[in-house]
Amino acid sequence: MRGADVVLSVNAAPVALEVASSLAGELGGDTLYADLNTAAPQLKRELAAAVPVPFAEVALTGVVPASALATPALASGAGAERFAELFRPLGMPVDVLGPEPGAAAGVKLLRSVFMKGTAAAAVR
């Protein structure tokens, strides 16, 4: 992992902390650790604390198979701005929500509840 510009954690939330902890000693000081797993804000804060490098939590807000790298994303955490700088030129629309880990996950959760509630209200 040393020498990598960015490490993307794309796995299941139940193993995200185990993965981050197992990689922590292998991460170089300039590496960005970006967690793209769907997880609760509290887990995102735990992940940020587990890695000794800048951390970005990234919440994908679109359909990945349809949009690929152009999938809209929300990012937060100390490394969120850097994540946006790296991925915007590749075509990913990234909205940075600030330096607090868990903010992107919280907004994604609220968005999901709102959209499902709207759909349920429309069907009734």
CSV table of N, CA and C in Angstrom, one decimal:
chain,number,residue,atom,x,y,z
A,1,MET,N,0.8,-1.2,0.0
A,1,MET,CA,0.0,0.0,0.0
A,1,MET,C,0.9,1.3,0.0
A,2,ARG,N,2.1,1.2,0.5
A,2,ARG,CA,2.9,2.4,0.6
A,2,ARG,C,3.2,2.8,-0.9
A,3,GLY,N,3.1,4.1,-1.0
A,3,GLY,CA,3.3,4.7,-2.4
A,3,GLY,C,2.0,4.9,-3.1
A,4,ALA,N,0.9,4.3,-2.6
A,4,ALA,CA,-0.4,4.5,-3.3
A,4,ALA,C,-0.9,5.9,-3.0
A,5,ASP,N,-1.5,6.5,-4.0
A,5,ASP,CA,-2.2,7.8,-3.8
A,5,ASP,C,-3.5,7.7,-3.1
A,6,VAL,N,-4.2,6.6,-3.4
A,6,VAL,CA,-5.5,6.4,-2.8
A,6,VAL,C,-5.8,4.9,-2.6
A,7,VAL,N,-6.4,4.5,-1.5
A,7,VAL,CA,-6.9,3.2,-1.3
A,7,VAL,C,-8.4,3.3,-1.2
A,8,LEU,N,-9.1,2.5,-2.1
A,8,LEU,CA,-10.6,2.5,-2.1
A,8,LEU,C,-11.1,1.3,-1.4
A,9,SER,N,-11.8,1.5,-0.3
A,9,SER,CA,-12.4,0.3,0.4
A,9,SER,C,-13.8,0.2,-0.1
A,10,VAL,N,-14.0,-0.9,-0.9
A,10,VAL,CA,-15.3,-1.2,-1.5
A,10,VAL,C,-15.7,-2.6,-1.2
A,11,ASN,N,-16.3,-2.8,0.0
A,11,ASN,CA,-16.6,-4.1,0.5
A,11,ASN,C,-17.9,-4.0,1.3
A,12,ALA,N,-18.2,-5.0,2.1
A,12,ALA,CA,-19.4,-4.9,2.9
A,12,ALA,C,-19.2,-4.3,4.2
A,13,ALA,N,-20.2,-3.5,4.7
A,13,ALA,CA,-20.0,-2.8,6.0
A,13,ALA,C,-19.6,-3.7,7.1
A,14,PRO,N,-20.1,-4.9,7.2
A,14,PRO,CA,-19.7,-5.7,8.4
A,14,PRO,C,-18.2,-6.0,8.5
A,15,VAL,N,-17.5,-5.9,7.4
A,15,VAL,CA,-16.1,-6.2,7.4
A,15,VAL,C,-15.2,-5.0,7.2
A,16,ALA,N,-15.9,-3.8,7.0
A,16,ALA,CA,-15.1,-2.6,6.7
A,16,ALA,C,-14.1,-2.2,7.8
A,17,LEU,N,-14.5,-2.3,9.1
A,17,LEU,CA,-13.6,-1.9,10.1
A,17,LEU,C,-12.4,-2.9,10.2
A,18,GLU,N,-12.7,-4.2,10.1
A,18,GLU,CA,-11.7,-5.2,10.1
A,18,GLU,C,-10.7,-5.0,8.9
A,19,VAL,N,-11.2,-4.6,7.7
A,19,VAL,CA,-10.3,-4.4,6.6
A,19,VAL,C,-9.4,-3.1,6.9
A,20,ALA,N,-10.1,-2.0,7.3
A,20,ALA,CA,-9.3,-0.8,7.6
A,20,ALA,C,-8.2,-1.1,8.7
A,21,SER,N,-8.6,-1.8,9.7
A,21,SER,CA,-7.6,-2.1,10.8
A,21,SER,C,-6.4,-2.9,10.3
A,22,SER,N,-6.7,-3.9,9.4
A,22,SER,CA,-5.7,-4.8,8.9
A,22,SER,C,-4.7,-4.0,8.0
A,23,LEU,N,-5.2,-3.0,7.3
A,23,LEU,CA,-4.4,-2.2,6.4
A,23,LEU,C,-3.7,-1.0,7.0
A,24,ALA,N,-4.1,-0.6,8.2
A,24,ALA,CA,-3.6,0.6,8.8
A,24,ALA,C,-2.1,0.7,8.9
A,25,GLY,N,-1.4,-0.4,9.2
A,25,GLY,CA,0.1,-0.4,9.3
A,25,GLY,C,0.8,-0.4,7.9
A,26,GLU,N,0.0,-0.6,6.9
A,26,GLU,CA,0.6,-0.6,5.5
A,26,GLU,C,0.4,0.7,4.8
A,27,LEU,N,-0.3,1.6,5.3
A,27,LEU,CA,-0.7,2.8,4.7
A,27,LEU,C,0.4,3.9,4.9
A,28,GLY,N,0.9,4.5,3.8
A,28,GLY,CA,1.9,5.5,3.8
A,28,GLY,C,1.2,6.9,4.2
A,29,GLY,N,2.0,7.8,4.8
A,29,GLY,CA,1.5,9.0,5.3
A,29,GLY,C,0.7,9.9,4.3
A,30,ASP,N,1.0,9.8,3.0
A,30,ASP,CA,0.3,10.6,2.0
A,30,ASP,C,-0.9,9.9,1.4
A,31,THR,N,-1.1,8.6,1.7
A,31,THR,CA,-2.2,7.9,1.1
A,31,THR,C,-3.5,8.4,1.6
A,32,LEU,N,-4.5,8.4,0.7
A,32,LEU,CA,-5.8,8.7,1.1
A,32,LEU,C,-6.6,7.4,1.2
A,33,TYR,N,-7.3,7.2,2.3
A,33,TYR,CA,-8.1,6.0,2.5
A,33,TYR,C,-9.5,6.5,2.3
A,34,ALA,N,-10.2,6.0,1.3
A,34,ALA,CA,-11.6,6.3,1.0
A,34,ALA,C,-12.5,5.1,1.1
A,35,ASP,N,-13.5,5.2,2.0
A,35,ASP,CA,-14.4,4.2,2.3
A,35,ASP,C,-15.7,4.4,1.5
A,36,LEU,N,-16.0,3.6,0.6
A,36,LEU,CA,-17.2,3.7,-0.3
A,36,LEU,C,-18.3,2.7,0.1
A,37,ASN,N,-18.2,2.1,1.3
A,37,ASN,CA,-19.2,1.2,1.7
A,37,ASN,C,-20.5,1.9,2.3
A,38,THR,N,-21.6,1.3,2.1
A,38,THR,CA,-22.8,1.8,2.7
A,38,THR,C,-22.9,1.4,4.1
A,39,ALA,N,-22.8,2.4,5.0
A,39,ALA,CA,-22.7,2.1,6.5
A,39,ALA,C,-23.2,3.3,7.2
A,40,ALA,N,-23.5,3.0,8.5
A,40,ALA,CA,-24.0,4.1,9.4
A,40,ALA,C,-22.9,5.1,9.7
A,41,PRO,N,-23.3,6.3,10.0
A,41,PRO,CA,-22.4,7.4,10.3
A,41,PRO,C,-21.4,7.0,11.5
A,42,GLN,N,-21.8,6.3,12.5
A,42,GLN,CA,-20.9,5.9,13.6
A,42,GLN,C,-19.8,5.0,13.1
A,43,LEU,N,-20.1,4.0,12.2
A,43,LEU,CA,-19.1,3.2,11.6
A,43,LEU,C,-18.1,4.0,10.8
A,44,LYS,N,-18.5,5.0,10.1
A,44,LYS,CA,-17.6,5.9,9.4
A,44,LYS,C,-16.7,6.6,10.3
A,45,ARG,N,-17.1,7.0,11.4
A,45,ARG,CA,-16.3,7.7,12.4
A,45,ARG,C,-15.2,6.7,13.0
A,46,GLU,N,-15.7,5.5,13.2
A,46,GLU,CA,-14.7,4.4,13.7
A,46,GLU,C,-13.7,4.1,12.6
A,47,LEU,N,-14.1,4.1,11.4
A,47,LEU,CA,-13.1,3.8,10.3
A,47,LEU,C,-12.1,5.0,10.2
A,48,ALA,N,-12.5,6.2,10.3
A,48,ALA,CA,-11.6,7.3,10.3
A,48,ALA,C,-10.6,7.2,11.4
A,49,ALA,N,-11.0,6.8,12.6
A,49,ALA,CA,-10.1,6.7,13.7
A,49,ALA,C,-9.2,5.5,13.6
A,50,ALA,N,-9.5,4.5,12.7
A,50,ALA,CA,-8.7,3.3,12.6
A,50,ALA,C,-7.6,3.4,11.6
A,51,VAL,N,-7.6,4.5,10.8
A,51,VAL,CA,-6.5,4.6,9.8
A,51,VAL,C,-5.7,5.8,10.1
A,52,PRO,N,-4.3,5.7,10.0
A,52,PRO,CA,-3.4,6.8,10.3
A,52,PRO,C,-3.2,7.8,9.2
A,53,VAL,N,-4.0,7.8,8.2
A,53,VAL,CA,-3.9,8.7,7.0
A,53,VAL,C,-5.2,9.5,6.8
A,54,PRO,N,-5.2,10.5,5.9
A,54,PRO,CA,-6.4,11.2,5.6
A,54,PRO,C,-7.5,10.2,5.2
A,55,PHE,N,-8.7,10.4,5.7
A,55,PHE,CA,-9.8,9.5,5.5
A,55,PHE,C,-11.0,10.3,4.8
A,56,ALA,N,-11.6,9.7,3.8
A,56,ALA,CA,-12.8,10.2,3.1
A,56,ALA,C,-13.8,9.1,3.1
A,57,GLU,N,-15.0,9.5,3.6
A,57,GLU,CA,-16.1,8.6,3.4
A,57,GLU,C,-16.9,9.1,2.2
A,58,VAL,N,-17.2,8.1,1.4
A,58,VAL,CA,-17.9,8.5,0.1
A,58,VAL,C,-19.2,7.7,0.0
A,59,ALA,N,-20.3,8.5,-0.1
A,59,ALA,CA,-21.6,7.9,-0.3
A,59,ALA,C,-22.0,8.0,-1.7
A,60,LEU,N,-22.2,6.9,-2.4
A,60,LEU,CA,-22.6,7.0,-3.8
A,60,LEU,C,-24.1,7.1,-3.8
A,61,THR,N,-24.6,8.1,-4.6
A,61,THR,CA,-26.0,8.4,-4.6
A,61,THR,C,-26.8,8.1,-5.9
A,62,GLY,N,-26.1,7.4,-6.7
A,62,GLY,CA,-26.8,7.0,-8.0
A,62,GLY,C,-26.6,5.5,-8.2
A,63,VAL,N,-27.0,5.1,-9.4
A,63,VAL,CA,-26.9,3.6,-9.8
A,63,VAL,C,-25.6,3.4,-10.5
A,64,VAL,N,-24.7,2.7,-9.8
A,64,VAL,CA,-23.3,2.5,-10.3
A,64,VAL,C,-23.3,1.7,-11.6
A,65,PRO,N,-24.1,0.6,-11.8
A,65,PRO,CA,-24.0,-0.1,-13.1
A,65,PRO,C,-24.4,0.8,-14.3
A,66,ALA,N,-25.3,1.7,-14.0
A,66,ALA,CA,-25.8,2.6,-15.1
A,66,ALA,C,-24.8,3.8,-15.3
A,67,SER,N,-24.2,4.3,-14.3
A,67,SER,CA,-23.4,5.5,-14.4
A,67,SER,C,-21.9,5.3,-14.3
A,68,ALA,N,-21.5,4.2,-13.8
A,68,ALA,CA,-20.0,3.8,-13.6
A,68,ALA,C,-19.4,4.9,-12.9
A,69,LEU,N,-18.3,5.5,-13.4
A,69,LEU,CA,-17.5,6.5,-12.6
A,69,LEU,C,-18.2,7.8,-12.6
A,70,ALA,N,-19.2,8.0,-13.4
A,70,ALA,CA,-20.0,9.2,-13.3
A,70,ALA,C,-21.1,9.2,-12.3
A,71,THR,N,-21.1,8.2,-11.4
A,71,THR,CA,-22.1,8.1,-10.3
A,71,THR,C,-21.9,9.3,-9.4
A,72,PRO,N,-23.0,10.0,-9.1
A,72,PRO,CA,-22.8,11.1,-8.1
A,72,PRO,C,-22.4,10.6,-6.7
A,73,ALA,N,-21.6,11.4,-6.1
A,73,ALA,CA,-21.1,11.0,-4.8
A,73,ALA,C,-21.1,12.2,-3.8
A,74,LEU,N,-21.3,11.9,-2.5
A,74,LEU,CA,-21.1,12.8,-1.4
A,74,LEU,C,-19.9,12.4,-0.7
A,75,ALA,N,-19.1,13.3,-0.2
A,75,ALA,CA,-17.9,13.0,0.5
A,75,ALA,C,-17.7,13.8,1.7
A,76,SER,N,-17.2,13.2,2.8
A,76,SER,CA,-16.9,14.0,4.0
A,76,SER,C,-15.7,13.3,4.7
A,77,GLY,N,-15.2,14.0,5.7
A,77,GLY,CA,-14.0,13.5,6.3
A,77,GLY,C,-12.8,14.4,6.0
A,78,ALA,N,-11.7,14.2,6.7
A,78,ALA,CA,-10.5,15.1,6.5
A,78,ALA,C,-9.9,14.9,5.1
A,79,GLY,N,-10.2,13.8,4.4
A,79,GLY,CA,-9.7,13.6,3.1
A,79,GLY,C,-10.7,13.9,2.0
A,80,ALA,N,-11.8,14.4,2.3
A,80,ALA,CA,-12.9,14.6,1.3
A,80,ALA,C,-12.5,15.5,0.2
A,81,GLU,N,-11.9,16.6,0.5
A,81,GLU,CA,-11.5,17.5,-0.6
A,81,GLU,C,-10.5,16.9,-1.5
A,82,ARG,N,-9.6,16.1,-1.0
A,82,ARG,CA,-8.6,15.5,-1.8
A,82,ARG,C,-9.3,14.4,-2.7
A,83,PHE,N,-10.2,13.7,-2.1
A,83,PHE,CA,-10.9,12.7,-2.9
A,83,PHE,C,-11.6,13.4,-4.1
A,84,ALA,N,-12.3,14.5,-3.8
A,84,ALA,CA,-12.9,15.2,-4.9
A,84,ALA,C,-11.9,15.7,-6.0
A,85,GLU,N,-10.8,16.2,-5.5
A,85,GLU,CA,-9.7,16.6,-6.5
A,85,GLU,C,-9.2,15.5,-7.4
A,86,LEU,N,-9.2,14.3,-6.8
A,86,LEU,CA,-8.7,13.1,-7.6
A,86,LEU,C,-9.8,12.6,-8.5
A,87,PHE,N,-11.0,12.6,-8.1
A,87,PHE,CA,-12.1,11.9,-8.9
A,87,PHE,C,-12.9,12.8,-9.8
A,88,ARG,N,-13.0,14.1,-9.5
A,88,ARG,CA,-13.8,15.0,-10.4
A,88,ARG,C,-13.2,15.0,-11.8
A,89,PRO,N,-11.9,15.0,-12.0
A,89,PRO,CA,-11.3,15.0,-13.3
A,89,PRO,C,-11.6,13.7,-14.1
A,90,LEU,N,-11.9,12.7,-13.4
A,90,LEU,CA,-12.2,11.4,-14.0
A,90,LEU,C,-13.7,11.3,-14.3
A,91,GLY,N,-14.5,12.3,-14.0
A,91,GLY,CA,-15.9,12.3,-14.4
A,91,GLY,C,-16.9,12.1,-13.2
A,92,MET,N,-16.4,11.9,-12.0
A,92,MET,CA,-17.3,11.7,-10.9
A,92,MET,C,-17.7,13.0,-10.3
A,93,PRO,N,-19.0,13.3,-10.3
A,93,PRO,CA,-19.5,14.5,-9.6
A,93,PRO,C,-19.5,14.3,-8.1
A,94,VAL,N,-18.6,15.0,-7.4
A,94,VAL,CA,-18.4,14.8,-5.9
A,94,VAL,C,-18.8,16.1,-5.2
A,95,ASP,N,-19.8,16.0,-4.3
A,95,ASP,CA,-20.1,17.1,-3.4
A,95,ASP,C,-19.5,16.9,-2.1
A,96,VAL,N,-18.6,17.8,-1.6
A,96,VAL,CA,-17.9,17.7,-0.4
A,96,VAL,C,-18.8,18.3,0.7
A,97,LEU,N,-19.1,17.6,1.8
A,97,LEU,CA,-20.0,18.0,2.9
A,97,LEU,C,-19.2,18.5,4.1
A,98,GLY,N,-17.9,18.4,4.1
A,98,GLY,CA,-17.1,18.9,5.2
A,98,GLY,C,-16.2,17.9,5.8
A,99,PRO,N,-15.5,18.2,6.9
A,99,PRO,CA,-14.5,17.4,7.4
A,99,PRO,C,-14.9,16.3,8.4
A,100,GLU,N,-16.2,16.3,8.7
A,100,GLU,CA,-16.7,15.4,9.8
A,100,GLU,C,-17.1,14.0,9.1
A,101,PRO,N,-16.3,12.9,9.5
A,101,PRO,CA,-16.7,11.6,9.0
A,101,PRO,C,-18.1,11.3,9.5
A,102,GLY,N,-18.9,10.7,8.6
A,102,GLY,CA,-20.3,10.3,8.9
A,102,GLY,C,-21.3,11.2,8.3
A,103,ALA,N,-20.9,12.4,7.9
A,103,ALA,CA,-21.9,13.4,7.4
A,103,ALA,C,-22.4,12.9,6.0
A,104,ALA,N,-21.6,12.3,5.2
A,104,ALA,CA,-22.1,11.8,3.9
A,104,ALA,C,-23.1,10.6,4.1
A,105,ALA,N,-22.7,9.8,5.0
A,105,ALA,CA,-23.6,8.6,5.3
A,105,ALA,C,-24.9,9.1,5.8
A,106,GLY,N,-24.9,10.1,6.7
A,106,GLY,CA,-26.1,10.6,7.3
A,106,GLY,C,-27.0,11.2,6.2
A,107,VAL,N,-26.5,12.0,5.3
A,107,VAL,CA,-27.3,12.6,4.3
A,107,VAL,C,-27.8,11.5,3.3
A,108,LYS,N,-27.0,10.5,3.0
A,108,LYS,CA,-27.5,9.4,2.1
A,108,LYS,C,-28.6,8.7,2.8
A,109,LEU,N,-28.5,8.4,4.1
A,109,LEU,CA,-29.6,7.8,4.8
A,109,LEU,C,-30.9,8.6,4.8
A,110,LEU,N,-30.8,9.9,5.1
A,110,LEU,CA,-31.9,10.7,5.1
A,110,LEU,C,-32.6,10.8,3.7
A,111,ARG,N,-31.7,10.9,2.7
A,111,ARG,CA,-32.2,10.9,1.3
A,111,ARG,C,-32.9,9.6,0.9
A,112,SER,N,-32.4,8.5,1.4
A,112,SER,CA,-33.0,7.2,1.1
A,112,SER,C,-34.4,7.1,1.8
A,113,VAL,N,-34.5,7.5,3.1
A,113,VAL,CA,-35.7,7.5,3.8
A,113,VAL,C,-36.8,8.4,3.1
A,114,PHE,N,-36.3,9.6,2.7
A,114,PHE,CA,-37.2,10.5,2.0
A,114,PHE,C,-37.8,9.9,0.7
A,115,MET,N,-36.9,9.4,-0.1
A,115,MET,CA,-37.3,8.8,-1.4
A,115,MET,C,-38.2,7.6,-1.2
A,116,LYS,N,-37.9,6.8,-0.3
A,116,LYS,CA,-38.8,5.6,-0.1
A,116,LYS,C,-40.1,6.0,0.5
A,117,GLY,N,-40.1,7.0,1.4
A,117,GLY,CA,-41.4,7.6,1.9
A,117,GLY,C,-42.2,8.2,0.8
A,118,THR,N,-41.6,8.9,-0.1
A,118,THR,CA,-42.3,9.6,-1.2
A,118,THR,C,-42.9,8.5,-2.1
A,119,ALA,N,-42.1,7.5,-2.4
A,119,ALA,CA,-42.7,6.4,-3.2
A,119,ALA,C,-43.8,5.7,-2.5
A,120,ALA,N,-43.7,5.5,-1.2
A,120,ALA,CA,-44.8,4.8,-0.5
A,120,ALA,C,-46.0,5.7,-0.5
A,121,ALA,N,-45.9,7.0,-0.3
A,121,ALA,CA,-47.0,7.9,-0.2
A,121,ALA,C,-47.7,8.0,-1.6
A,122,ALA,N,-46.9,7.9,-2.7
A,122,ALA,CA,-47.5,8.0,-4.0
A,122,ALA,C,-48.3,6.7,-4.4
A,123,VAL,N,-47.9,5.6,-3.8
A,123,VAL,CA,-48.5,4.3,-4.2
A,123,VAL,C,-49.8,4.1,-3.4
A,124,ARG,N,-50.0,4.7,-2.3
A,124,ARG,CA,-51.2,4.6,-1.5
A,124,ARG,C,-52.3,5.2,-2.1
